[in-house]
Every structure is written in structure tokens, then in C-alpha cells.
Amino acid sequence: MSSAEQVISGATIAAHNSRESCWIVVHGKVYDVTDFLDGKCWGSKIILKYAGKDATAEYDPIHPPNTIETHLAPEKCLGIADMGTVAKVEIKVTEEEKARLDRFALRPSLDEVLNLHDFEAIARQVMPEKAWAYYSSAADDEITNRENHAAFHRIWFRPRILRDVTTVDWSTTILGHPSRMPIYITATALGKLGHPDGELNLTRAAAKHGIIQMIPTLASCSFDQIVDAAQPGQVQFFQLYVNKDRAVTRRIVQHAEKRGMKGLFVTVDAPQLGRREKDMRMKFDAEDPAEVSNAGTKVDRSQGAARAISSFIDPGLKWGDIKWFQSITKMPIILKGVQTWEDALMAYDYGCQGVVLSNHGGRQLDFAPSGIEVLVDVVKQLREQRGLTLPNEKFQIFVDGGVRRATDILKAIALGATAVGIGRPFIYAFSAYGTDGVDRALQILHDEFAMCMRLLGAPTLKDVVPEMVDAANVKSHIVAVPGDTLYLNNYQDMQHAQLRTLKSKL
């Protein structure tokens, strides 16, 4: 019998519950994960909390199922746990959780959900509090988060009349691949926080509606699991956080290419994570250790889920590295997180195939400009300084952040974008309703496109031209104020530090 097949008692496992010797059980197997606490993987906080115990329930929502196998040497799998003797983690169903489950049972039927705002409102009421905090949180005072949406409201349409719009067509091509809508599902992390099937909900719905899914580096499901769930011929992109260990990055990129990814979207706006205070407040938990070691960095409990999974990201990424990426892959390279026209032009000059004008959903630098505002500058400067007219197959511009309506998308198309990335609305949709929720969200956008294009007087996307919008006021930097009740009713006001309760004092 090999060491990996031997049965290990719960008492033996429980004895290894410290930083010096840390064993955990995941899916019935016993692993020595002491090395993880020295920075070879992320999520050390959860590992240490469950040292000597079965960590599966807490570990799964935050890590792909193959994380341990990928990052641990084979000999670190010590054997099979005698599950009948492994210490049981007591799961306490609080009154708050019971109330949440009661609210979940009272969700409206999907035919009562009329827009993407509805999904957000429902999700806020039925999601676990920590999941909502992670998904909805943004940087500092969350000004940019609100501005991403508000900026679209400063752009107005100039509809044309007396055009034959009996048939309208909003299909397009993205990096040469067909899409039934000028959108893609952009990368968002930790899908299992919202639903047990995580990102697979997005894969299934994307296949049904003929749109492209971008697979995130930090998905809860494994990369291969998501690719395997795709339908034959289904197009997928890959979003990359660059690891400090370039050998790891090379392996990830080349594996993605081998599995058929059609575009590499390199995130360039996250050399350090922004302070996402809603997420951070969720981590003040008396049961958590005061600090953990994460990728060689001390991480205190106030940093939230985002910090626990991301400190492997290389802050030294620079322009010169683009040549290295071009040497290891033939996939189109798109820089995700460009926030000025100067950097967009540099990406073009360095031979990238496009950029995503994005501020990371308002989660990084507060007061960063919205993608739609930057789009206006990028189109102008590419035309004047590089003679490039957009949209253009050679260099494509994408926008994400704050999109809730087909009108938002059509404004970006009119101003020169190839397509728009949508993230949070689809997370909220599957958190509340699973794959059916994402299906419904995409159908809502489909219906909105049909209506809006007819009312604009645009039979096809090629007819959605700059003259159809007035963007003269897009640079009016006024912090979003009440007025858009659909959006602001869903927006959760910033919280303040709370007095400790009597219970916490005891």
C-alpha cells in the first residue's frame, strides 16, 4: 500500500493543528499543507482555521478543486482520512442564517424579474452576508463604483427616424469570433461564494446564448472544469493575474492556450489590491487567527477575502514584460485595466491586440475614471496620433464597469468599443437563481437590444455610429447623487465602525 492509500485516524490528524505541522482533510484525503503557510499558496487563513480537521466545506468556495494537487508535491498527500473519526466542524445555523433562508424561499419568480437591477436587489437580500460583501465591495468611499454607472447617464442618444427596422441584428465578432450580442461575461472571482456551481452557471448560459465567457484566474471552479463544461465550439477567453513566479505564469498561459482559449486578458490594474472596506469588515471574526502568512506577506484578519486569495500577484509587472508574453503564446494579448489614452496607445505600439478600459469595477483606485469616459479619449487619440479608426479588427477596445442596460452597451458601441464586459450582474443573477438566473439576465438584454435598436433607427450594430450619441458632458466629474433610484436603491451605503455588543465583551 502506498502512503497515499493508507488510512489515517482522526486523532492523528487532529494532532497536526499548528503552523509547525499543519494537516487538513479535503474531500476525504489528508494533506500536509504546512508549506502553504509559508507562502506557496493563498487562502492560508482558512487552512490554519481548519488545521487538524476537515476543511472541505470552507475550502471549496474559495479554491478550485485542483488547487492542492497543483501546488503541493505528490508526497504531501499522506493518505485517506478515517472520516468516522475525523473531528467534526460544528456548523451553527444562526438566527440570521435562518432568516436569510426564509428570504431565499420568498424570491419572486423569474418572470417577475424585469431588469438587471432586480437581480442585484434580490441577491442582496438572499445571499450570505460575506458573499454580498465580497461581490459588492469597492475601494475606499466607493465613488468610482458609483461613477462607473453614473457616467453612462451623461451620454444621451440622438435617435434617427424613418429607417426600416423590421429586422434588427446586434450580433458581432470579438477578436474574430462570433457573438450574438456585443457583450462578454467578464472575469469575476470566487463564484462558489454565491452558488455551489460557481462559474459553471456562466459557462452554461453563455453557451445557450452564444456569447463569450472570460474565465478568471481566481475562479472557484478549476480552469479545466470550466473548459470541460463548455459546449463544442464554445469560445472562451482567459483572464490572467501574473504570478511573481514566472514559471508558474508560463505554465498557466500555455495550458490555457492548449485548452483552446481564444484570448489572453492580462490584468494590469492590480499591483496591489484596493481597500474594499465592506469585505474587510466581514473578517473581524473572533474565531479567526489574528494574522496569517500569505505568499510571504503577513495578512491580518481585517483584509477580507480578496487579500486572502491574491497576494501572489506580481507588483513588478511592466511594459517590457509584454514581449515575454508574446514569446510564450500565440493567443491575442489584451491588457485589462487601462485607464488613460496614453497607456492605450502604448499597448497598441507594443503590439497588443486590444485593451479593456476598466478600473476593476471600482475596486482598486477610488476616483479612477470610468471606462466609458476613457473610451472617448482613446478613440480620439488613436485616430489623431495613429491614424486608426475604431472599431478596428487590428486593435479592439473593450469597456467594463457599471453596465446595467442595453442602452449602456449601445452607447459604448457608438463611441467605438467592440464589446462590453459585464460581471457583477451575472454573479447576482446566479447567486439568486443559478443558471436560470443568468439565462434570464441574458434574455432581458436580448429584449432590450431589440427595442433600443429599433428606437435608435439602427438595423445593425454598424448603424450605431458616433453621431447617434451626444457625449459632450461625459467628463462632468460630479459625484453621483440620488436620482437613479433603480441603481441607488441597490447600492449599500458605506458602513462605519460599530460599537462592540455586550455579547462580544463577554
Coordinates of C-alpha atoms in Angstrom, one line a residue:
M1 CA 0.0 0.0 0.0
S2 CA 1.4 3.4 -0.9
S3 CA 1.5 6.2 1.6
A4 CA -1.3 8.0 -0.2
E5 CA -3.6 4.9 0.3
Q6 CA -3.0 4.4 4.0
V7 CA -5.9 5.2 6.3
I8 CA -5.2 7.9 8.9
S9 CA -7.2 8.2 12.1
G10 CA -8.9 11.4 13.2
A11 CA -6.8 11.5 16.3
T12 CA -3.6 11.5 14.3
I13 CA -4.8 14.3 12.0
A14 CA -6.0 16.4 14.9
A15 CA -2.5 16.4 16.5
H16 CA -1.2 18.3 13.5
N17 CA -3.0 21.6 14.0
S18 CA -0.3 24.2 14.2
R19 CA 1.9 26.3 11.9
E20 CA 4.8 24.0 12.6
S21 CA 2.8 20.9 11.4
C22 CA -0.5 21.5 9.7
W23 CA -2.6 18.7 8.2
I24 CA -6.1 19.1 6.7
V25 CA -8.7 16.9 5.2
V26 CA -10.1 17.8 1.8
H27 CA -12.5 15.5 0.0
G28 CA -11.5 12.6 2.3
K29 CA -7.8 12.9 1.6
V30 CA -5.2 14.0 4.2
Y31 CA -2.7 16.7 3.2
D32 CA 0.4 18.1 4.9
V33 CA -0.2 21.8 4.0
T34 CA 2.5 23.2 6.3
D35 CA 4.3 24.6 3.2
F36 CA 1.1 26.6 2.2
L37 CA 1.5 28.6 5.4
D38 CA 4.9 29.7 4.1
G39 CA 3.5 31.4 1.0
K40 CA 3.3 28.7 -1.6
C41 CA -0.5 29.1 -1.9
W42 CA -3.2 31.6 -1.0
G43 CA -6.0 31.1 1.5
S44 CA -3.8 30.3 4.5
K45 CA -6.3 31.8 6.8
I46 CA -8.9 29.1 6.1
I47 CA -6.2 26.4 6.2
L48 CA -5.0 27.4 9.6
K49 CA -8.5 27.7 11.0
Y50 CA -9.3 24.1 9.9
A51 CA -5.9 22.6 10.8
G52 CA -6.4 19.0 12.0
K53 CA -9.9 19.0 10.7
D54 CA -12.0 18.5 7.6
A55 CA -11.6 21.8 5.6
T56 CA -13.7 20.8 2.6
A57 CA -16.8 22.9 3.3
E58 CA -14.9 26.1 3.9
Y59 CA -12.1 25.5 1.3
D60 CA -14.3 24.7 -1.7
P61 CA -16.0 28.0 -2.3
I62 CA -12.7 29.9 -2.4
H63 CA -10.4 27.4 -4.2
P64 CA -10.6 25.4 -7.4
P65 CA -10.8 21.7 -6.7
N66 CA -7.3 21.0 -8.0
T67 CA -5.5 23.8 -6.1
I68 CA -3.9 21.4 -3.6
E69 CA -2.7 19.0 -6.3
T70 CA -1.4 21.9 -8.4
H71 CA 0.7 23.5 -5.6
L72 CA 1.7 20.6 -3.4
A73 CA 4.2 17.9 -4.1
P74 CA 2.6 14.4 -4.5
E75 CA 4.2 13.1 -1.3
K76 CA 2.3 15.7 0.7
C77 CA -0.8 13.6 0.2
L78 CA -0.4 11.5 3.3
G79 CA -3.3 9.1 2.9
I80 CA -7.1 8.7 3.3
A81 CA -8.9 10.0 6.3
D82 CA -10.9 7.7 8.5
M83 CA -13.9 10.1 8.2
G84 CA -15.7 8.4 11.0
T85 CA -13.1 9.6 13.5
V86 CA -12.2 13.0 12.0
A87 CA -13.1 15.9 14.2
K88 CA -16.4 17.3 13.1
V89 CA -16.6 21.0 12.5
E90 CA -19.7 22.2 14.2
I91 CA -21.9 24.2 11.8
K92 CA -24.0 26.6 13.7
V93 CA -27.1 27.8 11.9
T94 CA -27.6 31.3 13.3
E95 CA -30.9 33.1 13.5
E96 CA -29.6 35.4 10.8
E97 CA -28.9 32.5 8.6
K98 CA -32.4 31.1 9.2
A99 CA -33.9 34.4 8.3
R100 CA -31.8 34.5 5.1
L101 CA -33.0 31.1 4.1
D102 CA -36.6 32.2 4.7
R103 CA -36.0 35.2 2.4
F104 CA -34.5 32.9 -0.2
A105 CA -37.7 30.9 -0.2
L106 CA -39.6 34.1 -0.9
R107 CA -37.8 35.0 -4.1
P108 CA -40.1 36.3 -6.8
S109 CA -40.5 34.1 -9.9
L110 CA -38.1 34.8 -12.7
D111 CA -40.8 36.2 -14.9
E112 CA -41.2 39.0 -12.4
V113 CA -37.5 40.0 -12.8
L114 CA -37.6 42.7 -15.4
N115 CA -34.1 44.1 -15.5
L116 CA -30.6 43.6 -14.2
H117 CA -31.2 45.9 -11.2
D118 CA -33.8 43.4 -10.0
F119 CA -31.2 40.6 -9.7
E120 CA -29.0 42.9 -7.6
A121 CA -31.8 43.8 -5.3
I122 CA -32.9 40.2 -4.8
A123 CA -29.3 38.9 -4.4
R124 CA -28.6 41.5 -1.7
Q125 CA -31.5 40.1 0.3
V126 CA -30.8 36.4 -0.2
M127 CA -27.0 36.0 -0.4
P128 CA -24.9 35.1 2.6
E129 CA -23.6 38.4 4.1
K130 CA -20.0 37.7 3.5
A131 CA -20.6 36.8 -0.2
W132 CA -22.5 40.0 -0.7
A133 CA -19.8 42.0 1.0
Y134 CA -17.1 40.5 -1.3
Y135 CA -19.0 40.9 -4.5
S136 CA -20.5 44.3 -3.9
S137 CA -17.5 46.0 -2.2
A138 CA -15.4 48.6 -3.9
A139 CA -12.5 50.8 -3.0
D140 CA -12.4 53.5 -0.3
D141 CA -15.6 55.7 -0.4
E142 CA -16.8 53.7 -3.5
I143 CA -17.0 56.9 -5.6
T144 CA -15.6 55.2 -8.7
N145 CA -18.0 52.3 -8.2
R146 CA -21.0 54.6 -8.5
E147 CA -19.3 56.8 -11.2
N148 CA -18.9 53.8 -13.5
H149 CA -22.7 53.6 -13.8
A150 CA -23.4 57.4 -13.5
A151 CA -21.1 58.2 -16.4
F152 CA -23.4 56.5 -18.8
H153 CA -26.1 58.9 -17.8
R154 CA -24.1 61.8 -19.1
I155 CA -24.3 60.4 -22.6
W156 CA -27.6 61.0 -24.5
F157 CA -28.9 59.5 -27.7
R158 CA -29.7 61.2 -31.0
P159 CA -32.2 58.7 -32.5
R160 CA -32.8 58.6 -36.2
I161 CA -36.3 58.1 -37.7
L162 CA -37.9 56.6 -40.8
R163 CA -35.5 53.8 -41.2
D164 CA -36.6 50.2 -41.9
V165 CA -36.1 48.4 -38.6
T166 CA -38.4 45.5 -39.2
T167 CA -35.4 43.3 -38.7
V168 CA -32.6 44.3 -36.3
D169 CA -29.3 42.4 -35.7
W170 CA -27.0 43.1 -32.8
S171 CA -24.6 40.2 -33.4
T172 CA -20.9 41.0 -33.8
T173 CA -17.4 39.5 -33.8
I174 CA -15.0 39.8 -30.9
L175 CA -11.3 39.1 -31.7
G176 CA -12.6 37.4 -34.8
H177 CA -15.1 35.1 -33.0
P178 CA -18.9 35.4 -33.4
S179 CA -21.0 36.7 -30.6
R180 CA -24.8 37.1 -30.7
M181 CA -24.5 40.2 -28.6
P182 CA -21.8 42.9 -28.3
I183 CA -21.0 41.7 -24.7
Y184 CA -18.9 39.1 -23.0
I185 CA -19.1 37.7 -19.4
T186 CA -16.0 39.3 -17.8
A187 CA -13.9 37.6 -15.2
T188 CA -15.1 37.7 -11.6
A189 CA -13.6 35.7 -8.8
L190 CA -15.0 33.2 -6.2
G191 CA -18.2 32.2 -7.9
K192 CA -19.0 29.5 -5.3
L193 CA -19.5 32.1 -2.7
G194 CA -22.8 32.9 -4.4
H195 CA -23.8 29.4 -5.7
P196 CA -22.4 25.9 -5.4
D197 CA -21.9 25.6 -9.1
G198 CA -20.0 28.8 -9.3
E199 CA -18.7 29.8 -12.7
L200 CA -20.3 26.8 -14.3
N201 CA -23.6 28.7 -14.2
L202 CA -21.9 31.3 -16.5
T203 CA -20.5 28.7 -18.9
R204 CA -23.9 27.0 -19.4
A205 CA -25.7 30.3 -20.0
A206 CA -23.0 31.6 -22.3
A207 CA -23.3 28.5 -24.5
K208 CA -27.1 28.8 -24.7
H209 CA -26.9 32.5 -25.8
G210 CA -23.9 32.3 -28.0
I211 CA -21.7 34.8 -26.1
I212 CA -18.2 34.5 -24.8
Q213 CA -17.2 33.8 -21.2
M214 CA -13.9 35.1 -19.8
I215 CA -12.5 32.5 -17.3
P216 CA -10.9 34.1 -14.2
T217 CA -7.6 33.1 -12.7
L218 CA -9.3 33.1 -9.3
A219 CA -12.4 31.1 -10.2
S220 CA -13.9 28.8 -7.5
C221 CA -14.2 26.0 -10.1
S222 CA -11.0 24.8 -11.7
F223 CA -10.0 26.1 -15.1
D224 CA -10.2 22.6 -16.6
Q225 CA -13.6 22.0 -15.0
I226 CA -15.0 25.2 -16.7
V227 CA -13.4 24.4 -20.1
D228 CA -14.8 20.8 -19.9
A229 CA -18.3 22.2 -19.2
A230 CA -18.2 24.2 -22.4
Q231 CA -20.1 23.1 -25.5
P232 CA -18.2 22.0 -28.7
G233 CA -17.0 25.2 -30.4
Q234 CA -17.9 27.5 -27.5
V235 CA -15.5 30.4 -27.4
Q236 CA -13.8 31.3 -24.1
F237 CA -11.2 33.8 -23.1
F238 CA -8.8 33.7 -20.1
Q239 CA -8.1 36.4 -17.6
L240 CA -4.6 36.3 -16.1
Y241 CA -3.2 37.6 -12.8
V242 CA 0.5 37.5 -13.3
N243 CA 2.3 35.4 -10.7
K244 CA 5.6 36.5 -9.2
D245 CA 6.9 33.1 -10.2
R246 CA 7.1 33.5 -14.0
A247 CA 7.5 29.7 -14.4
V248 CA 4.0 29.4 -12.9
T249 CA 2.7 32.1 -15.2
R250 CA 4.2 30.4 -18.3
R251 CA 2.6 27.1 -17.3
I252 CA -0.8 28.6 -16.8
V253 CA -0.7 30.6 -20.0
Q254 CA 0.5 27.7 -22.2
H255 CA -2.1 25.4 -20.6
A256 CA -4.8 27.9 -21.3
E257 CA -3.7 28.1 -25.0
K258 CA -3.5 24.3 -25.2
R259 CA -7.1 24.0 -23.9
G260 CA -8.3 26.4 -26.7
M261 CA -8.6 29.8 -25.1
K262 CA -9.0 32.4 -27.8
G263 CA -7.7 35.5 -26.0
L264 CA -5.4 36.3 -23.1
F265 CA -6.6 39.2 -21.0
V266 CA -3.7 40.3 -18.7
T267 CA -4.9 42.3 -15.7
V268 CA -2.7 45.3 -15.3
D269 CA -4.5 47.4 -12.7
A270 CA -3.9 45.3 -9.6
P271 CA -0.2 45.6 -8.4
Q272 CA -1.9 46.0 -5.0
L273 CA -5.5 45.4 -4.1
G274 CA -7.6 48.4 -3.1
R275 CA -9.1 48.7 0.3
R276 CA -12.6 47.2 0.0
E277 CA -14.0 48.0 3.4
K278 CA -17.3 46.1 3.1
D279 CA -15.3 43.0 2.5
M280 CA -12.8 43.9 5.2
R281 CA -15.5 44.4 7.9
M282 CA -16.7 40.9 7.4
K283 CA -13.4 39.5 8.6
F284 CA -13.5 40.8 12.1
D285 CA -14.3 37.4 13.5
A286 CA -13.3 36.3 16.9
E287 CA -12.7 32.7 15.7
D288 CA -10.2 33.8 13.1
P289 CA -6.5 33.9 13.8
A290 CA -5.0 37.4 14.2
E291 CA -2.9 37.0 11.2
V292 CA -1.8 34.5 8.6
S293 CA 1.2 34.1 6.2
N294 CA 0.1 34.6 2.6
A295 CA 2.6 34.4 -0.3
G296 CA 5.3 35.6 2.1
T297 CA 3.3 38.5 3.4
K298 CA 1.7 38.9 6.8
V299 CA -2.0 39.4 6.3
D300 CA -4.2 40.5 9.2
R301 CA -7.8 39.4 9.6
S302 CA -9.1 42.8 8.5
Q303 CA -8.0 42.4 4.9
G304 CA -11.0 40.4 3.7
A305 CA -11.5 37.6 1.2
A306 CA -9.8 39.5 -1.6
R307 CA -6.5 39.8 0.2
A308 CA -6.5 36.1 1.2
I309 CA -6.5 34.9 -2.4
S310 CA -4.5 37.4 -4.3
S311 CA -1.1 38.3 -2.8
F312 CA 0.7 36.1 -5.3
I313 CA 0.2 38.8 -7.9
D314 CA 3.4 40.4 -9.2
P315 CA 3.6 44.1 -8.4
G316 CA 6.7 44.3 -10.7
L317 CA 4.8 43.7 -13.9
K318 CA 6.0 46.3 -16.5
W319 CA 5.7 47.2 -20.2
G320 CA 8.9 45.2 -21.1
D321 CA 7.1 42.0 -20.0
I322 CA 4.7 42.2 -23.0
K323 CA 7.5 40.9 -25.2
W324 CA 7.9 37.9 -22.9
F325 CA 4.2 37.2 -23.1
Q326 CA 4.4 37.4 -26.9
S327 CA 7.2 34.8 -26.8
I328 CA 5.2 32.2 -24.8
T329 CA 1.8 32.4 -26.5
K330 CA 0.2 33.0 -29.8
M331 CA -3.1 34.0 -28.2
P332 CA -4.1 37.6 -28.8
I333 CA -2.9 39.7 -25.8
I334 CA -5.3 42.3 -24.4
L335 CA -4.4 44.5 -21.4
K336 CA -7.2 44.6 -18.9
G337 CA -7.4 47.7 -16.7
V338 CA -6.2 50.5 -19.0
Q339 CA -7.3 53.9 -17.6
T340 CA -5.7 56.5 -19.8
W341 CA -5.4 57.1 -23.6
E342 CA -1.6 57.3 -23.2
D343 CA -1.5 53.7 -22.0
A344 CA -3.9 52.6 -24.7
L345 CA -1.6 54.0 -27.3
M346 CA 1.4 52.3 -25.7
A347 CA -0.5 49.0 -25.7
Y348 CA -1.1 49.5 -29.5
D349 CA 2.6 50.3 -30.0
Y350 CA 3.7 47.3 -28.1
G351 CA 1.8 45.0 -30.4
C352 CA -1.2 44.1 -28.2
Q353 CA -4.4 43.2 -29.9
G354 CA -6.5 45.4 -27.7
V355 CA -7.3 46.9 -24.3
V356 CA -10.1 46.8 -21.7
L357 CA -10.8 50.3 -20.5
S358 CA -11.6 49.4 -16.9
N359 CA -11.0 50.4 -13.3
H360 CA -11.6 46.9 -11.9
G361 CA -15.2 47.6 -11.1
G362 CA -14.2 50.5 -8.9
R363 CA -12.4 48.1 -6.6
Q364 CA -8.9 49.5 -6.9
L365 CA -8.1 53.2 -7.0
D366 CA -11.1 55.4 -6.0
F367 CA -11.6 58.4 -8.3
A368 CA -10.2 56.5 -11.3
P369 CA -12.1 57.4 -14.4
S370 CA -14.9 55.3 -15.8
G371 CA -14.2 53.1 -18.8
I372 CA -16.8 54.9 -20.9
E373 CA -15.2 58.3 -20.3
V374 CA -11.7 57.0 -21.2
L375 CA -13.2 55.5 -24.3
V376 CA -13.9 58.9 -25.7
D377 CA -10.2 60.0 -25.3
V378 CA -8.8 56.7 -26.6
V379 CA -10.8 56.8 -29.8
K380 CA -9.8 60.4 -30.4
Q381 CA -6.1 59.9 -29.8
L382 CA -5.8 56.6 -31.8
R383 CA -7.4 58.4 -34.7
E384 CA -5.3 61.6 -34.5
Q385 CA -1.9 60.1 -33.4
R386 CA -2.0 56.6 -35.0
G387 CA -4.5 57.0 -37.9
L388 CA -6.6 54.2 -36.5
T389 CA -10.4 54.4 -36.9
L390 CA -12.5 52.3 -34.5
P391 CA -13.9 49.8 -34.3
N392 CA -11.0 48.0 -35.9
E393 CA -10.1 44.3 -36.3
K394 CA -6.4 45.0 -35.7
F395 CA -6.8 46.7 -32.3
Q396 CA -10.0 46.3 -30.4
I397 CA -11.3 48.4 -27.5
F398 CA -13.4 46.9 -24.7
V399 CA -15.1 48.6 -21.8
D400 CA -16.4 47.3 -18.5
G401 CA -17.9 48.6 -15.3
G402 CA -21.3 49.8 -14.3
V403 CA -23.3 48.3 -17.2
R404 CA -26.9 47.5 -16.4
R405 CA -28.8 48.2 -19.6
A406 CA -28.6 47.6 -23.3
T407 CA -28.6 51.4 -23.6
D408 CA -25.3 51.5 -21.7
I409 CA -23.8 48.9 -24.1
L410 CA -25.1 50.7 -27.2
K411 CA -23.5 54.0 -26.1
A412 CA -20.1 52.3 -25.8
I413 CA -20.6 50.7 -29.3
A414 CA -21.5 54.1 -30.8
L415 CA -18.3 55.6 -29.3
G416 CA -16.0 53.0 -30.8
A417 CA -16.0 49.9 -28.5
T418 CA -16.1 46.4 -30.0
A419 CA -17.9 44.9 -27.0
V420 CA -18.7 45.5 -23.3
G421 CA -17.8 43.2 -20.4
I422 CA -20.4 42.5 -17.7
G423 CA -19.6 40.9 -14.4
R424 CA -21.5 41.7 -11.2
P425 CA -25.0 41.5 -12.7
F426 CA -24.4 37.9 -13.8
I427 CA -23.0 37.0 -10.4
Y428 CA -26.1 38.4 -8.7
A429 CA -28.3 36.5 -11.2
F430 CA -26.8 33.1 -10.4
S431 CA -26.4 33.8 -6.7
A432 CA -30.2 34.2 -6.6
Y433 CA -31.4 31.8 -9.3
G434 CA -28.5 29.7 -10.5
T435 CA -28.0 29.1 -14.3
D436 CA -31.7 30.0 -14.9
G437 CA -30.9 33.5 -13.5
V438 CA -28.1 34.1 -15.9
D439 CA -30.3 32.8 -18.7
R440 CA -33.0 35.2 -17.7
A441 CA -30.5 38.1 -17.5
L442 CA -29.2 37.5 -21.0
Q443 CA -32.7 37.2 -22.3
I444 CA -33.6 40.6 -20.7
L445 CA -30.6 42.1 -22.5
H446 CA -31.7 40.5 -25.8
D447 CA -35.1 42.0 -25.5
E448 CA -33.7 45.4 -24.6
F449 CA -31.4 45.3 -27.6
A450 CA -34.3 44.6 -30.0
M451 CA -36.3 47.6 -28.6
C452 CA -33.4 50.0 -28.4
M453 CA -32.0 49.4 -31.8
R454 CA -35.4 49.9 -33.4
L455 CA -35.9 53.2 -31.5
L456 CA -32.4 54.3 -32.4
G457 CA -33.1 53.7 -36.1
A458 CA -30.2 51.2 -36.3
P459 CA -30.9 47.9 -38.2
T460 CA -27.4 46.6 -37.3
L461 CA -24.5 47.4 -35.0
K462 CA -22.7 49.1 -37.9
D463 CA -25.5 51.6 -37.9
V464 CA -24.8 52.5 -34.3
V465 CA -22.4 55.3 -35.1
P466 CA -20.9 58.2 -33.1
E467 CA -23.5 60.6 -34.5
M468 CA -26.2 58.7 -32.6
V469 CA -24.9 59.9 -29.2
D470 CA -24.1 63.2 -27.5
A471 CA -21.1 62.6 -25.2
A472 CA -20.3 66.3 -24.7
N473 CA -20.9 66.1 -20.9
V474 CA -19.2 62.7 -20.3
K475 CA -16.3 64.5 -18.4
S476 CA -18.5 66.3 -16.0
H477 CA -17.0 64.9 -12.8
I478 CA -19.8 65.2 -10.3
V479 CA -20.1 62.6 -7.6
A480 CA -23.2 60.5 -8.2
V481 CA -26.2 61.9 -6.4
P482 CA -29.7 60.4 -5.8
G483 CA -31.7 60.3 -9.0
D484 CA -31.2 56.9 -10.4
T485 CA -33.4 55.1 -7.9
L486 CA -33.0 51.7 -9.5
Y487 CA -29.3 51.8 -9.0
L488 CA -29.1 53.7 -5.7
N489 CA -31.8 51.6 -4.1
N490 CA -29.5 48.6 -4.6
Y491 CA -26.3 50.5 -3.6
Q492 CA -25.4 49.8 0.0
D493 CA -24.2 52.9 1.9
M494 CA -20.8 52.9 3.4
Q495 CA -20.7 51.4 6.9
H496 CA -19.0 52.8 9.9
A497 CA -17.1 51.1 12.7
Q498 CA -19.6 49.6 15.2
L499 CA -19.7 49.6 18.9
R500 CA -19.0 46.2 20.3
T501 CA -22.0 44.4 21.5
L502 CA -22.5 43.1 25.0
K503 CA -22.1 39.6 23.7
S504 CA -18.6 40.3 22.2
K505 CA -17.5 41.8 25.5
L506 CA -18.4 38.6 27.3

